[in-house]
Tab-separated table of N, CA and C and ligand atoms in Angstrom:
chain	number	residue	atom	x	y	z
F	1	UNK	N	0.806	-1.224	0.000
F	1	UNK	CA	0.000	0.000	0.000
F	1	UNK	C	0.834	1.266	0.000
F	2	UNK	N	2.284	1.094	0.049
F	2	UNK	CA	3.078	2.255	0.640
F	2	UNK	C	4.006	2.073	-0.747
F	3	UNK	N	3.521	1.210	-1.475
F	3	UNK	CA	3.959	1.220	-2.683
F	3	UNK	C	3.164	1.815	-3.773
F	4	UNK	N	3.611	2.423	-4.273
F	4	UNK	CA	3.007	3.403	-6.142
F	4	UNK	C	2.706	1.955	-7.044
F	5	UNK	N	3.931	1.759	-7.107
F	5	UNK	CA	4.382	0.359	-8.311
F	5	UNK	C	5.241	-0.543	-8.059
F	6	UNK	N	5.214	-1.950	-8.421
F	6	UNK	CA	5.810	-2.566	-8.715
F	6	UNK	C	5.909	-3.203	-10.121
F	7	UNK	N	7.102	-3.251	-10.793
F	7	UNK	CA	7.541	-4.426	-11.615
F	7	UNK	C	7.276	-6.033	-11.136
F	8	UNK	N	7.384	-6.742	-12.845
F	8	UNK	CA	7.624	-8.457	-11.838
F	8	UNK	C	9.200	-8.475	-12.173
F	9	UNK	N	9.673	-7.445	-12.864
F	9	UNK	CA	11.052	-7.700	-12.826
F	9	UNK	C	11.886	-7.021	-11.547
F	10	UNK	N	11.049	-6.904	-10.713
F	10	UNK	CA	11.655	-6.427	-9.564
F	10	UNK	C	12.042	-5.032	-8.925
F	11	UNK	N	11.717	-4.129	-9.470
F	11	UNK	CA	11.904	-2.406	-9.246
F	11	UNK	C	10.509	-1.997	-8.684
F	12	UNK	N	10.701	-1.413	-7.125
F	12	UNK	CA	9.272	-0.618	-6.671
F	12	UNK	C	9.771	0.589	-6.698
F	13	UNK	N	8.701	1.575	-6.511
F	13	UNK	CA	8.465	2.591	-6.408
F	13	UNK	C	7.758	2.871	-5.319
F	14	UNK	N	8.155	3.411	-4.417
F	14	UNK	CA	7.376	3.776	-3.257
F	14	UNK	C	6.610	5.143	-3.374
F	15	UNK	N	5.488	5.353	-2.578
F	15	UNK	CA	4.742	6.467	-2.425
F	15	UNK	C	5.203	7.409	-0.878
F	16	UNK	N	6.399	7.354	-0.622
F	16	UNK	CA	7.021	7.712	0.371
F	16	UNK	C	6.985	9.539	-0.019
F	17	UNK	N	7.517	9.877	-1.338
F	17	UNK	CA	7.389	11.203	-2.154
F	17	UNK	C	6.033	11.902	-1.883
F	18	UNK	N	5.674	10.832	-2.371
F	18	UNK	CA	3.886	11.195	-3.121
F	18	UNK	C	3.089	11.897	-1.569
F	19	UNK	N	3.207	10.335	-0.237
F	19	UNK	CA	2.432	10.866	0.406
F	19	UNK	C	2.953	12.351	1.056
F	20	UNK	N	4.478	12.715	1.370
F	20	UNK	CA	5.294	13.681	2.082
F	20	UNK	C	4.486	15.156	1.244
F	21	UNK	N	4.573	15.089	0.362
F	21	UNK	CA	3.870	16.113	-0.721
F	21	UNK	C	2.487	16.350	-0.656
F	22	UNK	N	2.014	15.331	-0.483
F	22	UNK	CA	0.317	15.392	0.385
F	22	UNK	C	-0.075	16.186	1.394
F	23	UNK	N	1.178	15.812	2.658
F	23	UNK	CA	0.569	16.131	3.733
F	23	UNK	C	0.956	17.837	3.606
F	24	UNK	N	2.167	18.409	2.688
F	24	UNK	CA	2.672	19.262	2.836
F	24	UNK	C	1.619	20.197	2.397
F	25	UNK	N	0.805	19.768	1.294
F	25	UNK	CA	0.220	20.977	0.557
F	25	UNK	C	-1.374	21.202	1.511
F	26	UNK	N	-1.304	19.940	1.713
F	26	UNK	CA	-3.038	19.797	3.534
F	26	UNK	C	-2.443	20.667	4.236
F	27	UNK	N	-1.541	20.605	4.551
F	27	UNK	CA	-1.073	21.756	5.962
F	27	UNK	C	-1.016	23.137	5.158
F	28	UNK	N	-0.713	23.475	4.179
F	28	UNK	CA	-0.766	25.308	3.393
F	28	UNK	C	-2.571	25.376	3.260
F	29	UNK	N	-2.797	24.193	2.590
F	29	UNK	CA	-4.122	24.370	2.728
F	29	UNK	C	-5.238	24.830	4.026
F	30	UNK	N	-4.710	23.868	4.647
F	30	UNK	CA	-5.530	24.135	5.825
F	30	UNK	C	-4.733	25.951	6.846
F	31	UNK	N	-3.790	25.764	6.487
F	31	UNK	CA	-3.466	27.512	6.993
F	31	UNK	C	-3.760	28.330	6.743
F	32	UNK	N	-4.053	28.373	4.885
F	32	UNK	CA	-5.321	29.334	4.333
F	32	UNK	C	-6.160	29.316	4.879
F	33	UNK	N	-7.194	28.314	4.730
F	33	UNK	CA	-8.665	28.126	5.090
F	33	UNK	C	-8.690	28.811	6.721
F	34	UNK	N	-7.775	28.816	7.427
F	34	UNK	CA	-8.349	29.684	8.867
F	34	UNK	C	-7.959	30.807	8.856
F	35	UNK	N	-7.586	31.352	7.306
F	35	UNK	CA	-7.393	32.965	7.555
F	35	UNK	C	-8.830	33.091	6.540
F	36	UNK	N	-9.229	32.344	5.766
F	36	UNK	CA	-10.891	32.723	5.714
F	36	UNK	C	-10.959	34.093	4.345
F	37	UNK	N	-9.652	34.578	4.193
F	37	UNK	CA	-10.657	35.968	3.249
F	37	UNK	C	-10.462	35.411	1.871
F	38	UNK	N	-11.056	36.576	1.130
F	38	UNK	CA	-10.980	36.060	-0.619
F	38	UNK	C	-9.803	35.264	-1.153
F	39	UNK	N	-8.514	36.376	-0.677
F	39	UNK	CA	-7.011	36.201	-1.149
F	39	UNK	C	-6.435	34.575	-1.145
F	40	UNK	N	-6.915	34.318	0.486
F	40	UNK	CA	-6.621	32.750	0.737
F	40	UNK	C	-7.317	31.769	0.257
F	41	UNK	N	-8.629	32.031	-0.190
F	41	UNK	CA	-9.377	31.116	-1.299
F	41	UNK	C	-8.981	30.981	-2.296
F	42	UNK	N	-8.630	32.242	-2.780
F	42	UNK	CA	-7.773	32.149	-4.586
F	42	UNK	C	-6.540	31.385	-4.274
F	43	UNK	N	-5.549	31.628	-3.284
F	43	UNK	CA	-4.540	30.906	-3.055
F	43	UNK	C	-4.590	29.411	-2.785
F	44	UNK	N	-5.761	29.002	-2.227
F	44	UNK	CA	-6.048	27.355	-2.285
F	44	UNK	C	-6.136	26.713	-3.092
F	45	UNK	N	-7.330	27.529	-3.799
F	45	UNK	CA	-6.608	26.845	-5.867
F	45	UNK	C	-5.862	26.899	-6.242
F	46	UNK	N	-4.671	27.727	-6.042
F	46	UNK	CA	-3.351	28.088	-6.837
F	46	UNK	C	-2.514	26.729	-6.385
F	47	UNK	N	-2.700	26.796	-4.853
F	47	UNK	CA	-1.975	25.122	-4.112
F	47	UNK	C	-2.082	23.756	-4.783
F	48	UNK	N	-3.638	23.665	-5.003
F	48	UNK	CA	-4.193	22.948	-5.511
F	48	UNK	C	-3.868	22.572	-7.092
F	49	UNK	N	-3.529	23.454	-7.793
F	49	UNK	CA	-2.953	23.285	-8.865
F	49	UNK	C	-1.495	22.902	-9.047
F	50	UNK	N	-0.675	23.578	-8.039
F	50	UNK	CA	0.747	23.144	-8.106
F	50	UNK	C	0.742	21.849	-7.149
F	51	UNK	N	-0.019	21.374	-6.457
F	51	UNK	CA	-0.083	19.672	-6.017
F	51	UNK	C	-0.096	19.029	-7.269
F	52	UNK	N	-1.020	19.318	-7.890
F	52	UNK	CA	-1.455	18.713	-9.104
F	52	UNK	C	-0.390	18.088	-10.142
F	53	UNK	N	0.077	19.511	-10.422
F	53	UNK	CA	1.469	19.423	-11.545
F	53	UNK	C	2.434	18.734	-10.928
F	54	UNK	N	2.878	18.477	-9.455
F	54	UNK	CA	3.834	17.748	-8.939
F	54	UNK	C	4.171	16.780	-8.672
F	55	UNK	N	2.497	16.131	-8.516
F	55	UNK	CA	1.975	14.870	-8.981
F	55	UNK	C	2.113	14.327	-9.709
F	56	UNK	N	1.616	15.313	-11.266
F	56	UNK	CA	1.480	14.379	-12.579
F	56	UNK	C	3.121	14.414	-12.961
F	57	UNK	N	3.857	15.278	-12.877
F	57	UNK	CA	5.303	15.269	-13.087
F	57	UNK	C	6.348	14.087	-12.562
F	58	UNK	N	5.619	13.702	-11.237
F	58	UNK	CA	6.216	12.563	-10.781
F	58	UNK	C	5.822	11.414	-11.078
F	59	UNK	N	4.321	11.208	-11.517
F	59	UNK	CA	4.413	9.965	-12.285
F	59	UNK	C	4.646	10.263	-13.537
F	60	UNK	N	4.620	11.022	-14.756
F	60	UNK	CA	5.591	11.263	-15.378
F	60	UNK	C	6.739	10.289	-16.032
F	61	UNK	N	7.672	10.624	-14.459
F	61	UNK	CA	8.680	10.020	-14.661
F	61	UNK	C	8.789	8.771	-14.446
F	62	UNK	N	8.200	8.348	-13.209
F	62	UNK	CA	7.630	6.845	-13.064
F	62	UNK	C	7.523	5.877	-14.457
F	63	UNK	N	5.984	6.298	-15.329
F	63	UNK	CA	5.751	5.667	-16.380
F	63	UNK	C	6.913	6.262	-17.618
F	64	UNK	N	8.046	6.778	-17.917
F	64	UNK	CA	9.264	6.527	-18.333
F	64	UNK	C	10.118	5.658	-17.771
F	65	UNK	N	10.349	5.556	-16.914
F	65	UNK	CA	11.166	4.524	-15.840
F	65	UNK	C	10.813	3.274	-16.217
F	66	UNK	N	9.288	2.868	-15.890
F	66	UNK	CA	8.840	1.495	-16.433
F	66	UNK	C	8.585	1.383	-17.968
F	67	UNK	N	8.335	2.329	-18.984
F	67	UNK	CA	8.550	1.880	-20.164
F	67	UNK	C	9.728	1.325	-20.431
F	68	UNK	N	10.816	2.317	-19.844
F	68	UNK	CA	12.587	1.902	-19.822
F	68	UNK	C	12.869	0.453	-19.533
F	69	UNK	N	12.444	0.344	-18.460
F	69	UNK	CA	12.510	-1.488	-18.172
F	69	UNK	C	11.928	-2.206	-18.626
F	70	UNK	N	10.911	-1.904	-18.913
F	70	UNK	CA	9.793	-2.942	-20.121
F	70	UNK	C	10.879	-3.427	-21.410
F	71	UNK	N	11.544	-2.150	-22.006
F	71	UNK	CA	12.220	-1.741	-23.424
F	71	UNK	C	13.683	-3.192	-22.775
F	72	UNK	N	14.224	-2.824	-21.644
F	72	UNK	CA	15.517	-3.391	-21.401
F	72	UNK	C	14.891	-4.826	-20.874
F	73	UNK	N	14.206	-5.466	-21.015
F	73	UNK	CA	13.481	-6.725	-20.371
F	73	UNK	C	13.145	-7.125	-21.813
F	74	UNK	N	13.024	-6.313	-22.806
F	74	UNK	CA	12.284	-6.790	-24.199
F	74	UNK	C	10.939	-7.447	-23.806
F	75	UNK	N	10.146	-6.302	-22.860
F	75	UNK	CA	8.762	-6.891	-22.816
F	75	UNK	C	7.685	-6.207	-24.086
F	76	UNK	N	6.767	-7.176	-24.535
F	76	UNK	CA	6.019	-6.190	-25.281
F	76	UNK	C	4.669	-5.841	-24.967
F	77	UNK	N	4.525	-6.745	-23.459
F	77	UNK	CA	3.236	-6.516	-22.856
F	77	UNK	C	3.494	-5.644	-21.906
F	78	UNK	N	2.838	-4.436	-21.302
F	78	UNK	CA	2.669	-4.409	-19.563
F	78	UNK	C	1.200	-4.437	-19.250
F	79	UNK	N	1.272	-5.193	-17.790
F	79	UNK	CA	0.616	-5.722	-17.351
F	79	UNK	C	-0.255	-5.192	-16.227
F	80	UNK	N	-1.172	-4.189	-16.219
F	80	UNK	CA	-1.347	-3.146	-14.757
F	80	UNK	C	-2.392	-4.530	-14.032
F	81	UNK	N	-2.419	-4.870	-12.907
F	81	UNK	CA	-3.627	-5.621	-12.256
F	81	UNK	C	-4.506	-4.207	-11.838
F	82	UNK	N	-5.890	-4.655	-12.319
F	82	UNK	CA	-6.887	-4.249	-12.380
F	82	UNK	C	-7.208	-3.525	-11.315
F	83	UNK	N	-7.006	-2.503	-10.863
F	83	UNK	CA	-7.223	-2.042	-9.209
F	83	UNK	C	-8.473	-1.465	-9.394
F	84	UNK	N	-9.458	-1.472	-10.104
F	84	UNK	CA	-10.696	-0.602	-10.075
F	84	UNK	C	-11.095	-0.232	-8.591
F	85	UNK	N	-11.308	-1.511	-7.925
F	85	UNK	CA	-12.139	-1.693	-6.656
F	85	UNK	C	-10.528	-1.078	-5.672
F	86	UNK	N	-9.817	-0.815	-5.934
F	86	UNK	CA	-8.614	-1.090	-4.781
F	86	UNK	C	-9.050	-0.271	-3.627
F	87	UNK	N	-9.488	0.971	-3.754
F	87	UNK	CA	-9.841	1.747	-2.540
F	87	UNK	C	-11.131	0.854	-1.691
F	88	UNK	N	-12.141	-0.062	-2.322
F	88	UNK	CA	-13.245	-1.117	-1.473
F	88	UNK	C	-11.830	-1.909	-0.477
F	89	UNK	N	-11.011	-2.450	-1.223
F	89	UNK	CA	-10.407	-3.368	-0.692
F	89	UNK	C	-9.423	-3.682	0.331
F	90	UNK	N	-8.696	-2.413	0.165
F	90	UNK	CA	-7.161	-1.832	0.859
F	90	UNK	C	-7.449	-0.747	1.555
F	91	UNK	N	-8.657	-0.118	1.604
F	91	UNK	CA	-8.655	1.276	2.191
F	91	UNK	C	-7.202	2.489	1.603
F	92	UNK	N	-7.145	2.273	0.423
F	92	UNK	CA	-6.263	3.181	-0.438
F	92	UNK	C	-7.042	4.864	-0.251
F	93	UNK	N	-6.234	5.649	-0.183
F	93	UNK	CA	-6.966	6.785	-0.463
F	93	UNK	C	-7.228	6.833	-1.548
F	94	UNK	N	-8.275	8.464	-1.902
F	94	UNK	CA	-8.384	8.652	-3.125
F	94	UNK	C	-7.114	9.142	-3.957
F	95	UNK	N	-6.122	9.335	-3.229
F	95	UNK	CA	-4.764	9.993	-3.759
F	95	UNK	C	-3.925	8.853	-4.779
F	96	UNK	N	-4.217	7.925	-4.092
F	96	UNK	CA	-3.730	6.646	-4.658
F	96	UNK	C	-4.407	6.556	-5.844
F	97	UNK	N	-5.725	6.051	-5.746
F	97	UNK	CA	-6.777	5.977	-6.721
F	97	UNK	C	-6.482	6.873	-8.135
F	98	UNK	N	-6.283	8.015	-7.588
F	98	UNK	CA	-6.057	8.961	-8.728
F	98	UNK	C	-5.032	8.569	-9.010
F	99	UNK	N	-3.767	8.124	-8.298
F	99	UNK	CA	-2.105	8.437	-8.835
F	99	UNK	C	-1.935	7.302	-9.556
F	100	UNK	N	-2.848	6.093	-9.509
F	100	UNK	CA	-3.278	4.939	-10.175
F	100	UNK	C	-3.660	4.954	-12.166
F	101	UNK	N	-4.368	5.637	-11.415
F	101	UNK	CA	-5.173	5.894	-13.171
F	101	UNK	C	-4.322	6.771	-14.090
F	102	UNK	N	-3.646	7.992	-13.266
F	102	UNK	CA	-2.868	9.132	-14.111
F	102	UNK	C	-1.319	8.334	-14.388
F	103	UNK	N	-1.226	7.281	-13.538
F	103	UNK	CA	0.340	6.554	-14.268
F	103	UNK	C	-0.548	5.441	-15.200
F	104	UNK	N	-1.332	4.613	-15.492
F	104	UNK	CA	-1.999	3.726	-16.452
F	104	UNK	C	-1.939	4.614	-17.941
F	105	UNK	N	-2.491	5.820	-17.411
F	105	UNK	CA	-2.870	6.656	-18.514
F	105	UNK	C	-1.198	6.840	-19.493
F	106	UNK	N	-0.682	7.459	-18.722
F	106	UNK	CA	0.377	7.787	-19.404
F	106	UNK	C	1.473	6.623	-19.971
F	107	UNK	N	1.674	5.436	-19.076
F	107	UNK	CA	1.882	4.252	-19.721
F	107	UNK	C	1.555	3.855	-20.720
F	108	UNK	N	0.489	3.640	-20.781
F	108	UNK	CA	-0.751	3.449	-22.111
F	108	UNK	C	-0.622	4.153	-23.525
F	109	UNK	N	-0.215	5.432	-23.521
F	109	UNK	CA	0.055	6.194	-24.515
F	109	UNK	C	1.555	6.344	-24.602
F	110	UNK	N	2.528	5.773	-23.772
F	110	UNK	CA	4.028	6.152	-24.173
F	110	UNK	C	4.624	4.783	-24.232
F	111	UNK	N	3.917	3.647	-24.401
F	111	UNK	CA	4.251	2.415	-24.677
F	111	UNK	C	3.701	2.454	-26.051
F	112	UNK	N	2.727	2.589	-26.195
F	112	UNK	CA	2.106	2.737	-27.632
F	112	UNK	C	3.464	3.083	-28.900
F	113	UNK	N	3.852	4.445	-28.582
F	113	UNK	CA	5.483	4.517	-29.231
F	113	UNK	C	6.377	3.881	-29.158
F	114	UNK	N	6.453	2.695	-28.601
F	114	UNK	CA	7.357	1.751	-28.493
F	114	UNK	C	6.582	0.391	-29.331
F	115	UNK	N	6.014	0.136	-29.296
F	115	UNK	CA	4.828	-0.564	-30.224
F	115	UNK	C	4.889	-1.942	-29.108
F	116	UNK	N	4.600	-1.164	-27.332
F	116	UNK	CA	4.595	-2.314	-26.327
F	116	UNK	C	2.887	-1.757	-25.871
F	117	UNK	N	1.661	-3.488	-25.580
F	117	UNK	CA	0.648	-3.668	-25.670
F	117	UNK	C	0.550	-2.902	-24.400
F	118	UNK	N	-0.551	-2.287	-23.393
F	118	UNK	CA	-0.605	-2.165	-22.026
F	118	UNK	C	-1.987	-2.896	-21.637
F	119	UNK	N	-2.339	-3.672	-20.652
F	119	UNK	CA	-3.815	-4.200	-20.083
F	119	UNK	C	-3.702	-4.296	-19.117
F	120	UNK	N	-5.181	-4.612	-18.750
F	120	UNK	CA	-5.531	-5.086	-17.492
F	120	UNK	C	-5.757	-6.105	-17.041
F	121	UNK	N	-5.138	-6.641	-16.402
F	121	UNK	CA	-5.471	-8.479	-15.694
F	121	UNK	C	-6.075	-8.601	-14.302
F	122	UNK	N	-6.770	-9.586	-14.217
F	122	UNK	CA	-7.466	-9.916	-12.585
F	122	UNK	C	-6.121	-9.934	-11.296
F	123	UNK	N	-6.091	-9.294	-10.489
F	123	UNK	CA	-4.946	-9.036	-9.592
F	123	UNK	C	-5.290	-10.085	-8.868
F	124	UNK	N	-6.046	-10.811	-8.829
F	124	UNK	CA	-6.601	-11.900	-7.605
F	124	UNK	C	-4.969	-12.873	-7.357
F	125	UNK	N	-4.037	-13.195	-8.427
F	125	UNK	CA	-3.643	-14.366	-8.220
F	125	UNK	C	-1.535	-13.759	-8.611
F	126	UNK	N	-1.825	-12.524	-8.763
F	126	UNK	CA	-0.934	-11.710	-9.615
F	126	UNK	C	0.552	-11.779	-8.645
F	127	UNK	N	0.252	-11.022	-7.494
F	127	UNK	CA	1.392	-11.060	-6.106
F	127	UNK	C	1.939	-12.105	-5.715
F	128	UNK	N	1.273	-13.724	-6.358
F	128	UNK	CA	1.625	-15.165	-5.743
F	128	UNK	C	2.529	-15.842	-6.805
F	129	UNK	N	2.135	-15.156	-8.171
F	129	UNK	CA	2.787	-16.014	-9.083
F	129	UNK	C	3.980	-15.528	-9.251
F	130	UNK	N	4.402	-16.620	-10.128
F	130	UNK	CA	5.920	-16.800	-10.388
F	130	UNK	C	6.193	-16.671	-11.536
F	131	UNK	N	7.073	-15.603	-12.098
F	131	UNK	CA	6.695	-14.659	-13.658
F	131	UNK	C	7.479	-15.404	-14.160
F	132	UNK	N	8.790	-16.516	-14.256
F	132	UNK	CA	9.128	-17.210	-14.108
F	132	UNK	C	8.883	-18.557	-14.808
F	133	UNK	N	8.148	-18.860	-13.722
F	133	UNK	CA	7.313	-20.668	-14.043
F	133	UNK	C	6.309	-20.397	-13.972
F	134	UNK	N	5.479	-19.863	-13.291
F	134	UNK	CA	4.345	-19.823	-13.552
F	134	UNK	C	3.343	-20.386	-12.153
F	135	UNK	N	4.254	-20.909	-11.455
F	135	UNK	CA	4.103	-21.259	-10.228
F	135	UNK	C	3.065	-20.178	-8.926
F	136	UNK	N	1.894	-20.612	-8.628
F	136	UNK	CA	1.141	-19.420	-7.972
F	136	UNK	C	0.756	-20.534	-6.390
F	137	UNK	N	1.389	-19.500	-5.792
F	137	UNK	CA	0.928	-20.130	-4.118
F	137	UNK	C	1.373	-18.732	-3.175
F	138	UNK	N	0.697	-18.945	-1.974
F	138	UNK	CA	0.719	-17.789	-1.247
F	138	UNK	C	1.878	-17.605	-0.414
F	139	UNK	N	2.565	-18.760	-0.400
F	139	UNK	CA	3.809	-18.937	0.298
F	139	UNK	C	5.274	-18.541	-0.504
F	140	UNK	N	4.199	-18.061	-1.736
F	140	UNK	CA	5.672	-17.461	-2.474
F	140	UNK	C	6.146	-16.550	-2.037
F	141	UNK	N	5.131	-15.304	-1.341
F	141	UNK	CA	5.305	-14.098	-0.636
F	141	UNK	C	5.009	-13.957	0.644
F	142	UNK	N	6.270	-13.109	0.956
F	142	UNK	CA	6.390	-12.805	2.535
F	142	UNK	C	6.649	-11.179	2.806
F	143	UNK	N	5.279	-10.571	2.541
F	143	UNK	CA	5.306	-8.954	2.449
F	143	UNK	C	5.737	-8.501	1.104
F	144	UNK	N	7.302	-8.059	1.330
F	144	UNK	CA	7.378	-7.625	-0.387
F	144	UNK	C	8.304	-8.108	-1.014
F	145	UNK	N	8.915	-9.436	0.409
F	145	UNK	CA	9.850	-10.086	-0.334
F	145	UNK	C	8.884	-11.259	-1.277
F	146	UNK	N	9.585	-11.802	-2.287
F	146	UNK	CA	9.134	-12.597	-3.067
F	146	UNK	C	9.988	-13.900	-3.534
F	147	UNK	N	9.903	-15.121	-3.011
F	147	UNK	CA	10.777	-16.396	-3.429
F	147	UNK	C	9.484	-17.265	-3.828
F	148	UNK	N	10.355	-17.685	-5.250
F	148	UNK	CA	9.410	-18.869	-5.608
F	148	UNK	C	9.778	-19.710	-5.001
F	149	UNK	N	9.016	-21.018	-4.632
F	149	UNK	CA	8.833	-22.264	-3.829
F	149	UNK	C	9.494	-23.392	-4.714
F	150	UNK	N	9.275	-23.464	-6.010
F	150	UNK	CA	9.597	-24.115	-6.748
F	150	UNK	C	11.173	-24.007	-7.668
H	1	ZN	ZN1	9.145	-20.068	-10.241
């Protein structure tokens, strides 16, 4: 959950950035909002917009990073598991949710120039298997370490 992304070739990305940047722009936010006049309202959107851009800039680079390894793996698929429901399931924020869809998105269209496929697969069985052999059991994983059994 404290992860953005993972590869099955092994590279995470943590949301360690993402959330620090969260809490930073809640706290300007919320310092406006108790000074209450026009100025600090216009300035909440202005916040709100440069969260935004700092966001999409950082995944950005993210979905370059993983096209890069896709390209050096000679993959021609990537593979997102389906998180539609993830916030029902994980109690993800909506920050996630969003930072979810805006790295799919941009994957999606900068793999395309590489002439690599992007989809969606059922995540049900995704974290157990073995990219490997093919091997799926729950004892493959132990948090975020990962050993196949086989
Ligand atoms: Zn295996």
């Amino acid at each position: 959950m404290n992860t953005l992304a993972v590869t099955s070739t092994g590279t995470f990305w943590t949301g360690d950035e993402f959330d620090h940047w969260r809490r930073e722009y809640e706290k300007r936010r919320g310092s406006l909002q108790q000074c209450g006049t026009r100025w600090a309202h216009e300035n909440i959107q202005s916040v709100g917009r440069k969260e935004e851009g700092r966001f999409k800039l950082m995944l950005h680079r993210i979905s370059n990073e993983l096209i890069a390894e896709a390209r050096e793996n000679g993959c021609t698929v990537i593979a997102f598991e389906d998180l539609t429901d993830i916030r029902d399931r994980s109690g993800a924020s909506w920050g996630h949710k969003w930072a979810f869809d805006c790295l799919y998105e941009y994957v999606e269209y900068k793999a395309e120039e590489h002439g690599i496929t992007v989809e969606q697969v059922d995540p049900e069985n995704t974290s157990r298997r073995c990219s490997h052999c093919g091997f799926t059991h729950p004892d493959n994983r132990n948090g975020e370490e990962f050993e196949c059994l086989k």
